[in-house]
Amino acid sequence: MMIATFVVLAQLALPTTPARAVLAFPEPRLDDSAAYAGYRTRLFRDAAGNTVQIYLDSRAQRVVHLLADAEDESIGFTARDDAGRPAALRWANDEARIGRAGRQRVLEHALVADAPGIAIGWFLLGSMRVERDLQYAGRQRAAFADGPFAIAEVDALVAALGSLEPGERARHLALLHARDVDELRARTRPAIVVRDEGGSRIGRVTQAALDGADTLALELRVDPRAVSMDVAGDSLRLRARDGRRIPFTVRIVTSGRALTPLTREQIFTPAFLDYVTAARADGARPGAPAAVALQARRLERQVRGFELLASREKLMAGLPTYATYFGRDMLMTALMMQPVWRPEMSSFVIASALRKLSPEGRVSHEEALGGQAVREAAAEYAALVRRASTPGTARDSALAAARGVLRDLRRVRENYHMIDAEFQLPIVEARWLTDATVPMARKRAFLLDSTEGSPRLVRMLRELALLAELTAPYAQEPLATNLVSFAPRDSGHWASQSWRDSNVGYAGGRYAMDVNAIWAPHALDAMSRALGALRSMGLLSDGVVRAAAPRGDASVLARYVRDSAALRAAVDRWRGAERHFVVRLGADEVRERIHRRMAALPEAERAYWSGVIARTRADAEPLEFLALSLDASGQPIAVANSDVATRLFLGDVGRGEAAPDSSERAAVLRDVRTFVRHYPAGLLIDGVGPAVANDAYATPSVWEAFEKDRYHGPRVVWGRENNLFLLGATQRAQRAAGAGESAALAAYRRELASAIDQVGSAVEASGFHSELWSYELRGDRVVPVRYGSGSDVQLWSTTDLTVGYARRRR
């Protein structure tokens, strides 16, 4: 019950031990502090080895503690000075203290406010997803009296439960371990008390879970001889008794479930770990060049970052904002990290994706945990109770279903809204199934394992069956309108269902280039190789296919299993899909469209980019690129983009290690030149990196959309795209190096080497090796800056490790 849980936490006095930060951002000499614009963060391991990230963000007016455990919890607050401005906070020292007793885990750290008085409010203890929503809405900037932040879905659950007749209401309350609706409602808001204890003045903020099973607590502790502290409505007020400095200790307490962390020895190959050790030794040598020492520090930071994301249960997508499973991020990372990962990591990724498949075979995009799972369950519950009150409905069955939701309130919920992971999983599977270093006996045991329900083999084939159905229309008749489409939105637009998942990520297009021109042909080719591997292991029978494919013998997959030539024909059809996305512009049209786009910019930006064009003559040549997407009629939306980096990385379907012929070289150089042509003609911005998109060749409506939603637009650089480009271009150069010494091949290798250096140098000069970053115009130059909602440690950005390993070997 809630009261009993509060008492336990109130009396908790865990012994603690010192803990140093595993990582910190910005780090002297590795990061440009000015680019972080008032943002500071430290990442620790708690007493269970789980990641805890703390950040102080003066721009967002927020102090947040992410508990990257099995619940994806967070504890946040806002601090303001007497004038209502963001309080200037800093850490008092370099360490934290951690402790554990049973289920409870605690971490504390010391802060200092450089002000005579501060108010602390907008307490939010619960899911990191809710903290994210608070900041997206900007609610933390409002007056403290406007709080606390309400979760609409949970409030709807409480209201719906309260509307039930007394007998039914009691049954529902019992499932939530609550005596009455008032007790349940109290759990939806934080409780704040101040008390004196052991010579300290303690402000305690507690938040019970809706079912009363767990509690999060925040304690602010001061020395009452130096600082006063009192409750003021929904906030706490602290005031220095003498001077302009307020030291206080922050303690966070959780009883949420912990994860089981992985170590670097369990993740990386011995050869890669030897490379890390050698780099560390090189950097520590007396007289080692500063660049070598910095590179060793950055390498160690990336390894630590990956460790912070990895557990036996999952690979988290990113810290602090996405500390959960994301199918796409995990699968992309598996593809990019294969050269440095142990083979067990690939099978771990495959098992994770197969475990979360929908009954139709869809790959989960994201999981909802802890408070977010409760939030989604609350919405479902309220809808069921409304249905039960609607005349003519099956009242008893609706109420029984509502009780079932409460009974399983914390069930992990999966989001299947994206489609790109359906194409990525088969590629990861095919690479693992055909990996000669993995014994066949181990593969068979893995595929036949049914400890999590149906055998993994059946689930793998179920997902392949879905892929076969999705791609069948175009394989039968290769028209643009038969390509794989995004789902329609209620607004009349198309949902962005691949990695550019912001509202305007695909510029309003219906058919994404990355899904159709890159992932689909590679996925079908991977299906062919996977089926061949399964057949060679004696695991591919008609009975297994019938059990896996929803349409059984009538399914497209069953036809491909019976007739491998039909599958190869489908692969060949899909190899030609990129022709629908090609945009060709003559030099005059390039100049005209760039001039039109520049005219729509503010004067200072127009002057800067016009200067870049004059200096680089980037608008002097014709341009060919693959459009970001097609509209509903199958016409290209002319946004140049970085998605071709994925094509460079995956290679050409069916080419293998064969020497690149003239047509392959032409396509590769087309994509490479888009990357290294200077923005606003191409993508490259010196000192920043390649922009993720360039809308100069599109229509004004597209410009306006990207200005309103910049997440995947021309003002942002994504770390994953840079790494895909660098890995892909390096692989292409290596293939060409073994193909002879003709003049054409030599020129091809030189251009690839130059492009690798240009992109690598621009990214290195930015100082960022994170999920994404942006830039600002300051005077006569652009400077890189941290993107507000970007991750400090992001799963697919740790693929810097593979890039460094590949380039060093090159």
GROMACS .gro file of N, CA, C and O in nm, residues 702-805:
model
  416
  702VAL      N    1   0.799   2.279  -4.871
  702VAL     CA    2   0.894   2.191  -4.804
  702VAL      C    3   0.991   2.272  -4.720
  702VAL      O    4   1.024   2.236  -4.607
  703TRP      N    5   1.039   2.387  -4.772
  703TRP     CA    6   1.128   2.474  -4.692
  703TRP      C    7   1.061   2.510  -4.560
  703TRP      O    8   1.122   2.503  -4.453
  704GLU      N    9   0.935   2.554  -4.571
  704GLU     CA   10   0.863   2.599  -4.451
  704GLU      C   11   0.845   2.486  -4.350
  704GLU      O   12   0.858   2.507  -4.229
  705ALA      N   13   0.817   2.367  -4.402
  705ALA     CA   14   0.797   2.253  -4.312
  705ALA      C   15   0.926   2.221  -4.235
  705ALA      O   16   0.923   2.196  -4.114
  706PHE      N   17   1.040   2.225  -4.303
  706PHE     CA   18   1.167   2.195  -4.236
  706PHE      C   19   1.209   2.308  -4.141
  706PHE      O   20   1.280   2.281  -4.044
  707GLU      N   21   1.166   2.429  -4.165
  707GLU     CA   22   1.195   2.537  -4.070
  707GLU      C   23   1.116   2.517  -3.941
  707GLU      O   24   1.165   2.546  -3.832
  708LYS      N   25   0.994   2.467  -3.952
  708LYS     CA   26   0.911   2.446  -3.833
  708LYS      C   27   0.955   2.323  -3.754
  708LYS      O   28   0.942   2.320  -3.632
  709ASP      N   29   1.001   2.221  -3.822
  709ASP     CA   30   1.042   2.096  -3.758
  709ASP      C   31   1.180   2.060  -3.811
  709ASP      O   32   1.195   2.002  -3.918
  710ARG      N   33   1.284   2.094  -3.734
  710ARG     CA   34   1.422   2.088  -3.785
  710ARG      C   35   1.492   1.955  -3.758
  710ARG      O   36   1.607   1.938  -3.797
  711TYR      N   37   1.427   1.862  -3.695
  711TYR     CA   38   1.491   1.741  -3.644
  711TYR      C   39   1.563   1.661  -3.753
  711TYR      O   40   1.667   1.601  -3.730
  712HIS      N   41   1.506   1.657  -3.873
  712HIS     CA   42   1.567   1.584  -3.984
  712HIS      C   43   1.585   1.677  -4.105
  712HIS      O   44   1.581   1.631  -4.220
  713GLY      N   45   1.610   1.804  -4.078
  713GLY     CA   46   1.619   1.902  -4.185
  713GLY      C   47   1.759   1.953  -4.210
  713GLY      O   48   1.858   1.903  -4.155
  714PRO      N   49   1.771   2.057  -4.292
  714PRO     CA   50   1.902   2.108  -4.334
  714PRO      C   51   1.986   2.168  -4.223
  714PRO      O   52   2.106   2.193  -4.245
  715ARG      N   53   1.930   2.193  -4.106
  715ARG     CA   54   2.007   2.255  -3.998
  715ARG      C   55   2.062   2.154  -3.899
  715ARG      O   56   2.107   2.190  -3.791
  716VAL      N   57   2.060   2.025  -3.936
  716VAL     CA   58   2.099   1.920  -3.842
  716VAL      C   59   2.195   1.822  -3.910
  716VAL      O   60   2.180   1.791  -4.028
  717VAL      N   61   2.291   1.775  -3.832
  717VAL     CA   62   2.385   1.670  -3.875
  717VAL      C   63   2.362   1.549  -3.784
  717VAL      O   64   2.351   1.563  -3.662
  718TRP      N   65   2.354   1.430  -3.844
  718TRP     CA   66   2.330   1.307  -3.767
  718TRP      C   67   2.456   1.222  -3.767
  718TRP      O   68   2.510   1.188  -3.873
  719GLY      N   69   2.498   1.180  -3.648
  719GLY     CA   70   2.618   1.099  -3.635
  719GLY      C   71   2.608   0.966  -3.708
  719GLY      O   72   2.705   0.918  -3.766
  720ARG      N   73   2.493   0.904  -3.706
  720ARG     CA   74   2.478   0.773  -3.772
  720ARG      C   75   2.504   0.784  -3.920
  720ARG      O   76   2.564   0.694  -3.980
  721GLU      N   77   2.458   0.891  -3.984
  721GLU     CA   78   2.477   0.907  -4.128
  721GLU      C   79   2.624   0.926  -4.163
  721GLU      O   80   2.673   0.873  -4.263
  722ASN      N   81   2.695   1.002  -4.080
  722ASN     CA   82   2.838   1.020  -4.103
  722ASN      C   83   2.911   0.886  -4.097
  722ASN      O   84   2.999   0.856  -4.178
  723ASN      N   85   2.875   0.805  -3.996
  723ASN     CA   86   2.942   0.677  -3.979
  723ASN      C   87   2.908   0.579  -4.092
  723ASN      O   88   2.994   0.504  -4.138
  724LEU      N   89   2.783   0.579  -4.134
  724LEU     CA   90   2.747   0.496  -4.248
  724LEU      C   91   2.827   0.536  -4.372
  724LEU      O   92   2.876   0.451  -4.448
  725PHE      N   93   2.841   0.667  -4.393
  725PHE     CA   94   2.918   0.715  -4.508
  725PHE      C   95   3.063   0.673  -4.498
  725PHE      O   96   3.121   0.620  -4.594
  726LEU      N   97   3.125   0.697  -4.383
  726LEU     CA   98   3.267   0.667  -4.368
  726LEU      C   99   3.294   0.517  -4.378
  726LEU      O  100   3.392   0.475  -4.442
  727LEU      N  101   3.209   0.435  -4.318
  727LEU     CA  102   3.225   0.290  -4.331
  727LEU      C  103   3.202   0.245  -4.474
  727LEU      O  104   3.279   0.164  -4.529
  728GLY      N  105   3.096   0.297  -4.536
  728GLY     CA  106   3.064   0.256  -4.672
  728GLY      C  107   3.171   0.296  -4.772
  728GLY      O  108   3.213   0.216  -4.856
  729ALA      N  109   3.216   0.421  -4.764
  729ALA     CA  110   3.318   0.467  -4.858
  729ALA      C  111   3.449   0.393  -4.837
  729ALA      O  112   3.521   0.361  -4.932
  730THR      N  113   3.482   0.363  -4.712
  730THR     CA  114   3.604   0.287  -4.683
  730THR      C  115   3.595   0.146  -4.741
  730THR      O  116   3.691   0.097  -4.803
  731GLN      N  117   3.481   0.081  -4.724
  731GLN     CA  118   3.463  -0.053  -4.779
  731GLN      C  119   3.472  -0.051  -4.932
  731GLN      O  120   3.533  -0.139  -4.993
  732ARG      N  121   3.412   0.049  -4.994
  732ARG     CA  122   3.416   0.059  -5.140
  732ARG      C  123   3.560   0.080  -5.188
  732ARG      O  124   3.603   0.021  -5.288
  733ALA      N  125   3.636   0.163  -5.118
  733ALA     CA  126   3.775   0.185  -5.156
  733ALA      C  127   3.858   0.058  -5.140
  733ALA      O  128   3.944   0.028  -5.223
  734GLN      N  129   3.832  -0.017  -5.033
  734GLN     CA  130   3.906  -0.141  -5.011
  734GLN      C  131   3.876  -0.243  -5.120
  734GLN      O  132   3.966  -0.315  -5.166
  735ARG      N  133   3.749  -0.252  -5.162
  735ARG     CA  134   3.715  -0.343  -5.271
  735ARG      C  135   3.786  -0.304  -5.399
  735ARG      O  136   3.838  -0.389  -5.472
  736ALA      N  137   3.791  -0.175  -5.426
  736ALA     CA  138   3.855  -0.129  -5.549
  736ALA      C  139   4.006  -0.151  -5.545
  736ALA      O  140   4.070  -0.172  -5.648
  737ALA      N  141   4.062  -0.148  -5.423
  737ALA     CA  142   4.208  -0.164  -5.410
  737ALA      C  143   4.252  -0.302  -5.456
  737ALA      O  144   4.366  -0.317  -5.503
  738GLY      N  145   4.165  -0.401  -5.445
  738GLY     CA  146   4.202  -0.535  -5.486
  738GLY      C  147   4.156  -0.570  -5.625
  738GLY      O  148   4.158  -0.687  -5.664
  739ALA      N  149   4.115  -0.470  -5.702
  739ALA     CA  150   4.053  -0.497  -5.832
  739ALA      C  151   4.142  -0.461  -5.950
  739ALA      O  152   4.097  -0.462  -6.063
  740GLY      N  153   4.268  -0.427  -5.926
  740GLY     CA  154   4.356  -0.394  -6.037
  740GLY      C  155   4.404  -0.251  -6.030
  740GLY      O  156   4.373  -0.177  -5.937
  741GLU      N  157   4.479  -0.211  -6.131
  741GLU     CA  158   4.544  -0.079  -6.130
  741GLU      C  159   4.511   0.004  -6.253
  741GLU      O  160   4.593   0.080  -6.301
  742SER      N  161   4.390  -0.011  -6.307
  742SER     CA  162   4.353   0.071  -6.423
  742SER      C  163   4.343   0.216  -6.383
  742SER      O  164   4.324   0.250  -6.265
  743ALA      N  165   4.354   0.305  -6.480
  743ALA     CA  166   4.346   0.449  -6.453
  743ALA      C  167   4.210   0.485  -6.394
  743ALA      O  168   4.200   0.569  -6.303
  744ALA      N  169   4.103   0.420  -6.444
  744ALA     CA  170   3.968   0.450  -6.393
  744ALA      C  171   3.955   0.409  -6.247
  744ALA      O  172   3.898   0.483  -6.165
  745LEU      N  173   4.008   0.291  -6.212
  745LEU     CA  174   4.000   0.246  -6.074
  745LEU      C  175   4.086   0.333  -5.982
  745LEU      O  176   4.047   0.363  -5.868
  746ALA      N  177   4.201   0.374  -6.031
  746ALA     CA  178   4.288   0.460  -5.950
  746ALA      C  179   4.220   0.593  -5.921
  746ALA      O  180   4.225   0.644  -5.808
  747ALA      N  181   4.155   0.651  -6.024
  747ALA     CA  182   4.085   0.779  -6.004
  747ALA      C  183   3.968   0.761  -5.908
  747ALA      O  184   3.940   0.847  -5.823
  748TYR      N  185   3.900   0.648  -5.918
  748TYR     CA  186   3.787   0.615  -5.829
  748TYR      C  187   3.834   0.607  -5.685
  748TYR      O  188   3.772   0.666  -5.595
  749ARG      N  189   3.947   0.539  -5.661
  749ARG     CA  190   3.997   0.526  -5.525
  749ARG      C  191   4.040   0.662  -5.470
  749ARG      O  192   4.017   0.693  -5.352
  750ARG      N  193   4.103   0.743  -5.554
  750ARG     CA  194   4.146   0.876  -5.507
  750ARG      C  195   4.027   0.962  -5.467
  750ARG      O  196   4.030   1.031  -5.365
  751GLU      N  197   3.920   0.956  -5.544
  751GLU     CA  198   3.803   1.038  -5.512
  751GLU      C  199   3.737   0.988  -5.383
  751GLU      O  200   3.693   1.070  -5.301
  752LEU      N  201   3.732   0.857  -5.365
  752LEU     CA  202   3.677   0.804  -5.241
  752LEU      C  203   3.763   0.845  -5.122
  752LEU      O  204   3.711   0.886  -5.017
  753ALA      N  205   3.895   0.834  -5.136
  753ALA     CA  206   3.984   0.872  -5.026
  753ALA      C  207   3.969   1.019  -4.991
  753ALA      O  208   3.967   1.057  -4.872
  754SER      N  209   3.956   1.103  -5.093
  754SER     CA  210   3.938   1.247  -5.068
  754SER      C  211   3.806   1.273  -4.996
  754SER      O  212   3.799   1.354  -4.902
  755ALA      N  213   3.700   1.203  -5.037
  755ALA     CA  214   3.569   1.222  -4.973
  755ALA      C  215   3.573   1.177  -4.828
  755ALA      O  216   3.517   1.243  -4.740
  756ILE      N  217   3.639   1.065  -4.802
  756ILE     CA  218   3.651   1.016  -4.663
  756ILE      C  219   3.721   1.121  -4.578
  756ILE      O  220   3.678   1.151  -4.466
  757ASP      N  221   3.828   1.179  -4.630
  757ASP     CA  222   3.902   1.279  -4.553
  757ASP      C  223   3.818   1.406  -4.532
  757ASP      O  224   3.819   1.464  -4.423
  758GLN      N  225   3.745   1.449  -4.636
  758GLN     CA  226   3.665   1.572  -4.623
  758GLN      C  227   3.555   1.555  -4.518
  758GLN      O  228   3.536   1.642  -4.431
  759VAL      N  229   3.480   1.446  -4.527
  759VAL     CA  230   3.371   1.424  -4.432
  759VAL      C  231   3.427   1.400  -4.292
  759VAL      O  232   3.379   1.458  -4.193
  760GLY      N  233   3.530   1.316  -4.282
  760GLY     CA  234   3.590   1.288  -4.152
  760GLY      C  235   3.645   1.414  -4.086
  760GLY      O  236   3.627   1.434  -3.965
  761SER      N  237   3.709   1.499  -4.164
  761SER     CA  238   3.766   1.623  -4.108
  761SER      C  239   3.658   1.719  -4.061
  761SER      O  240   3.672   1.783  -3.956
  762ALA      N  241   3.549   1.731  -4.139
  762ALA     CA  242   3.441   1.822  -4.100
  762ALA      C  243   3.376   1.774  -3.970
  762ALA      O  244   3.348   1.854  -3.879
  763VAL      N  245   3.352   1.643  -3.959
  763VAL     CA  246   3.291   1.589  -3.837
  763VAL      C  247   3.386   1.607  -3.719
  763VAL      O  248   3.344   1.646  -3.609
  764GLU      N  249   3.513   1.578  -3.740
  764GLU     CA  250   3.610   1.593  -3.631
  764GLU      C  251   3.617   1.738  -3.584
  764GLU      O  252   3.624   1.765  -3.464
  765ALA      N  253   3.613   1.830  -3.678
  765ALA     CA  254   3.620   1.972  -3.642
  765ALA      C  255   3.497   2.018  -3.564
  765ALA      O  256   3.503   2.113  -3.486
  766SER      N  257   3.384   1.948  -3.582
  766SER     CA  258   3.262   1.987  -3.509
  766SER      C  259   3.278   1.963  -3.359
  766SER      O  260   3.211   2.028  -3.278
  767GLY      N  261   3.361   1.865  -3.323
  767GLY     CA  262   3.378   1.830  -3.183
  767GLY      C  263   3.270   1.738  -3.130
  767GLY      O  264   3.273   1.699  -3.013
  768PHE      N  265   3.173   1.702  -3.214
  768PHE     CA  266   3.062   1.617  -3.169
  768PHE      C  267   3.077   1.475  -3.224
  768PHE      O  268   3.113   1.456  -3.340
  769HIS      N  269   3.049   1.379  -3.137
  769HIS     CA  270   3.045   1.238  -3.176
  769HIS      C  271   2.920   1.178  -3.112
  769HIS      O  272   2.924   1.074  -3.048
  770SER      N  273   2.809   1.246  -3.128
  770SER     CA  274   2.685   1.212  -3.059
  770SER      C  275   2.575   1.180  -3.160
  770SER      O  276   2.601   1.167  -3.279
  771GLU      N  277   2.454   1.170  -3.110
  771GLU     CA  278   2.342   1.133  -3.195
  771GLU      C  279   2.322   1.234  -3.309
  771GLU      O  280   2.314   1.197  -3.426
  772LEU      N  281   2.311   1.360  -3.275
  772LEU     CA  282   2.293   1.464  -3.375
  772LEU      C  283   2.337   1.597  -3.316
  772LEU      O  284   2.347   1.614  -3.194
  773TRP      N  285   2.365   1.691  -3.402
  773TRP     CA  286   2.400   1.826  -3.359
  773TRP      C  287   2.355   1.925  -3.466
  773TRP      O  288   2.315   1.887  -3.575
  774SER      N  289   2.359   2.050  -3.431
  774SER     CA  290   2.313   2.155  -3.522
  774SER      C  291   2.425   2.257  -3.539
  774SER      O  292   2.540   2.233  -3.504
  775TYR      N  293   2.390   2.373  -3.590
  775TYR     CA  294   2.488   2.480  -3.608
  775TYR      C  295   2.416   2.614  -3.602
  775TYR      O  296   2.294   2.623  -3.623
  776GLU      N  297   2.491   2.716  -3.571
  776GLU     CA  298   2.438   2.853  -3.566
  776GLU      C  299   2.531   2.945  -3.642
  776GLU      O  300   2.654   2.922  -3.647
  777LEU      N  301   2.475   3.049  -3.699
  777LEU     CA  302   2.554   3.151  -3.764
  777LEU      C  303   2.593   3.256  -3.661
  777LEU      O  304   2.506   3.317  -3.597
  778ARG      N  305   2.722   3.272  -3.639
  778ARG     CA  306   2.772   3.371  -3.545
  778ARG      C  307   2.873   3.459  -3.618
  778ARG      O  308   2.984   3.417  -3.648
  779GLY      N  309   2.829   3.580  -3.646
  779GLY     CA  310   2.915   3.670  -3.721
  779GLY      C  311   2.934   3.619  -3.862
  779GLY      O  312   2.837   3.598  -3.936
  780ASP      N  313   3.059   3.595  -3.900
  780ASP     CA  314   3.088   3.553  -4.037
  780ASP      C  315   3.121   3.405  -4.046
  780ASP      O  316   3.187   3.361  -4.140
  781ARG      N  317   3.074   3.325  -3.951
  781ARG     CA  318   3.103   3.181  -3.957
  781ARG      C  319   2.989   3.102  -3.893
  781ARG      O  320   2.910   3.156  -3.814
  782VAL      N  321   2.980   2.973  -3.931
  782VAL     CA  322   2.885   2.884  -3.865
  782VAL      C  323   2.960   2.805  -3.761
  782VAL      O  324   3.076   2.765  -3.781
  783VAL      N  325   2.896   2.782  -3.647
  783VAL     CA  326   2.959   2.707  -3.539
  783VAL      C  327   2.867   2.592  -3.500
  783VAL      O  328   2.744   2.608  -3.496
  784PRO      N  329   2.923   2.474  -3.472
  784PRO     CA  330   2.840   2.360  -3.429
  784PRO      C  331   2.789   2.381  -3.288
  784PRO      O  332   2.858   2.437  -3.203
  785VAL      N  333   2.665   2.337  -3.262
  785VAL     CA  334   2.605   2.347  -3.129
  785VAL      C  335   2.530   2.219  -3.099
  785VAL      O  336   2.484   2.148  -3.189
  786ARG      N  337   2.516   2.191  -2.970
  786ARG     CA  338   2.442   2.072  -2.928
  786ARG      C  339   2.294   2.089  -2.964
  786ARG      O  340   2.236   2.194  -2.943
  787TYR      N  341   2.234   1.981  -3.018
  787TYR     CA  342   2.091   1.983  -3.046
  787TYR      C  343   2.016   1.952  -2.917
  787TYR      O  344   2.049   1.857  -2.846
  788GLY      N  345   1.915   2.029  -2.887
  788GLY     CA  346   1.851   2.026  -2.755
  788GLY      C  347   1.809   1.890  -2.706
  788GLY      O  348   1.835   1.854  -2.592
  789SER      N  349   1.742   1.809  -2.789
  789SER     CA  350   1.691   1.680  -2.743
  789SER      C  351   1.781   1.564  -2.783
  789SER      O  352   1.742   1.448  -2.775
  790GLY      N  353   1.902   1.594  -2.826
  790GLY     CA  354   1.992   1.488  -2.870
  790GLY      C  355   2.044   1.404  -2.755
  790GLY      O  356   2.053   1.450  -2.641
  791SER      N  357   2.081   1.280  -2.785
  791SER     CA  358   2.137   1.191  -2.685
  791SER      C  359   2.286   1.217  -2.669
  791SER      O  360   2.357   1.239  -2.768
  792ASP      N  361   2.334   1.211  -2.546
  792ASP     CA  362   2.478   1.223  -2.521
  792ASP      C  363   2.549   1.092  -2.554
  792ASP      O  364   2.662   1.093  -2.602
  793VAL      N  365   2.484   0.981  -2.524
  793VAL     CA  366   2.536   0.849  -2.559
  793VAL      C  367   2.426   0.781  -2.638
  793VAL      O  368   2.318   0.754  -2.586
  794GLN      N  369   2.451   0.755  -2.765
  794GLN     CA  370   2.348   0.700  -2.852
  794GLN      C  371   2.400   0.572  -2.916
  794GLN      O  372   2.515   0.566  -2.960
  795LEU      N  373   2.317   0.471  -2.919
  795LEU     CA  374   2.362   0.338  -2.959
  795LEU      C  375   2.429   0.340  -3.095
  795LEU      O  376   2.543   0.295  -3.111
  796TRP      N  377   2.360   0.392  -3.196
  796TRP     CA  378   2.421   0.382  -3.329
  796TRP      C  379   2.532   0.486  -3.350
  796TRP      O  380   2.609   0.475  -3.444
  797SER      N  381   2.543   0.584  -3.259
  797SER     CA  382   2.657   0.675  -3.268
  797SER      C  383   2.783   0.614  -3.209
  797SER      O  384   2.894   0.659  -3.240
  798THR      N  385   2.769   0.510  -3.125
  798THR     CA  386   2.888   0.442  -3.076
  798THR      C  387   2.956   0.364  -3.187
  798THR      O  388   3.066   0.310  -3.167
  799THR      N  389   2.893   0.359  -3.305
  799THR     CA  390   2.959   0.296  -3.420
  799THR      C  391   3.080   0.376  -3.466
  799THR      O  392   3.151   0.333  -3.558
  800ASP      N  393   3.106   0.492  -3.404
  800ASP     CA  394   3.236   0.558  -3.419
  800ASP      C  395   3.349   0.457  -3.396
  800ASP      O  396   3.457   0.468  -3.454
  801LEU      N  397   3.323   0.361  -3.306
  801LEU     CA  398   3.424   0.260  -3.275
  801LEU      C  399   3.462   0.180  -3.400
  801LEU      O  400   3.579   0.155  -3.426
  802THR      N  401   3.362   0.141  -3.478
  802THR     CA  402   3.389   0.066  -3.600
  802THR      C  403   3.458   0.154  -3.703
  802THR      O  404   3.547   0.108  -3.775
  803VAL      N  405   3.416   0.280  -3.710
  803VAL     CA  406   3.478   0.372  -3.806
  803VAL      C  407   3.627   0.387  -3.776
  803VAL      O  408   3.712   0.375  -3.865
  804GLY      N  409   3.659   0.413  -3.650
  804GLY     CA  410   3.800   0.429  -3.613
  804GLY      C  411   3.880   0.304  -3.639
  804GLY      O  412   3.993   0.309  -3.688
  805TYR      N  413   3.821   0.189  -3.608
  805TYR     CA  414   3.888   0.060  -3.629
  805TYR      C  415   3.914   0.037  -3.777
  805TYR      O  416   4.024  -0.002  -3.818
   0.00000   0.00000   0.00000
